[in-house]
């Protein structure tokens, strides 16, 4: 339905300010999701111990042709364990879902 006038009561302003606050939270969640990609453990690394903090050199080793494990040179950033990373991603996705479903 279409309104023919702009609502003059306080509820309209309160609704508008609530929507603006949701936009801020949404923007921060998207930025957090983007930054989380830099600290996540790559898929090809060892993710069997999901909640332990291991250095990237311990977690991300590649087996060479000779059968020995070699170190892969990474960015040098610390990695968030996969379990914690998954929890953070689920929380961010929940925030995104709540904001988008409110539109």
Short mmCIF file of C-alpha atoms in Angstrom, two decimals, residues 10-61:
data_model
loop_
_atom_site.label_atom_id
_atom_site.label_comp_id
_atom_site.label_asym_id
_atom_site.label_seq_id
_atom_site.Cartn_x
_atom_site.Cartn_y
_atom_site.Cartn_z
CA UNK A 10 7.74 10.08 16.74
CA UNK A 11 7.41 6.44 15.64
CA UNK A 12 8.64 7.27 12.13
CA UNK A 13 11.80 8.88 13.46
CA UNK A 14 12.38 6.00 15.87
CA UNK A 15 11.95 3.50 13.05
CA UNK A 16 14.35 5.48 10.85
CA UNK A 17 17.01 5.65 13.58
CA UNK A 18 16.65 1.91 14.20
CA UNK A 19 17.17 1.22 10.51
CA UNK A 20 20.28 3.43 10.50
CA UNK A 21 21.67 1.53 13.50
CA UNK A 22 21.06 -1.76 11.69
CA UNK A 23 22.95 -0.38 8.69
CA UNK A 24 25.97 0.40 10.90
CA UNK A 25 25.95 -3.09 12.41
CA UNK A 26 25.56 -4.61 8.94
CA UNK A 27 28.51 -2.61 7.58
CA UNK A 28 30.72 -3.67 10.48
CA UNK A 29 29.73 -7.31 10.01
CA UNK A 30 30.65 -7.22 6.33
CA UNK A 31 34.02 -5.65 7.16
CA UNK A 32 34.62 -8.30 9.85
CA UNK A 33 33.79 -11.06 7.38
CA UNK A 34 36.24 -9.56 4.89
CA UNK A 35 39.02 -9.27 7.50
CA UNK A 36 38.36 -12.77 8.79
CA UNK A 37 39.35 -14.15 5.39
CA UNK A 38 42.94 -12.99 6.01
CA UNK A 39 43.22 -14.84 9.33
CA UNK A 40 41.39 -18.05 8.42
CA UNK A 41 43.23 -21.32 8.03
CA UNK A 42 43.34 -22.27 4.32
CA UNK A 43 41.34 -25.33 3.34
CA UNK A 44 44.40 -27.33 2.36
CA UNK A 45 45.95 -27.00 5.83
CA UNK A 46 45.49 -29.50 8.67
CA UNK A 47 42.16 -28.73 10.33
CA UNK A 48 41.80 -31.87 12.46
CA UNK A 49 42.42 -30.02 15.74
CA UNK A 50 39.79 -27.32 15.32
CA UNK A 51 40.21 -25.35 18.53
CA UNK A 52 43.97 -25.26 19.08
CA UNK A 53 46.16 -22.30 18.23
CA UNK A 54 48.98 -23.62 16.05
CA UNK A 55 51.45 -21.57 14.08
CA UNK A 56 50.90 -21.49 10.32
CA UNK A 57 54.15 -23.43 9.86
CA UNK A 58 52.88 -26.27 12.05
CA UNK A 59 49.38 -26.36 10.61
CA UNK A 60 50.16 -25.82 6.91
CA UNK A 61 52.78 -28.28 5.76
#
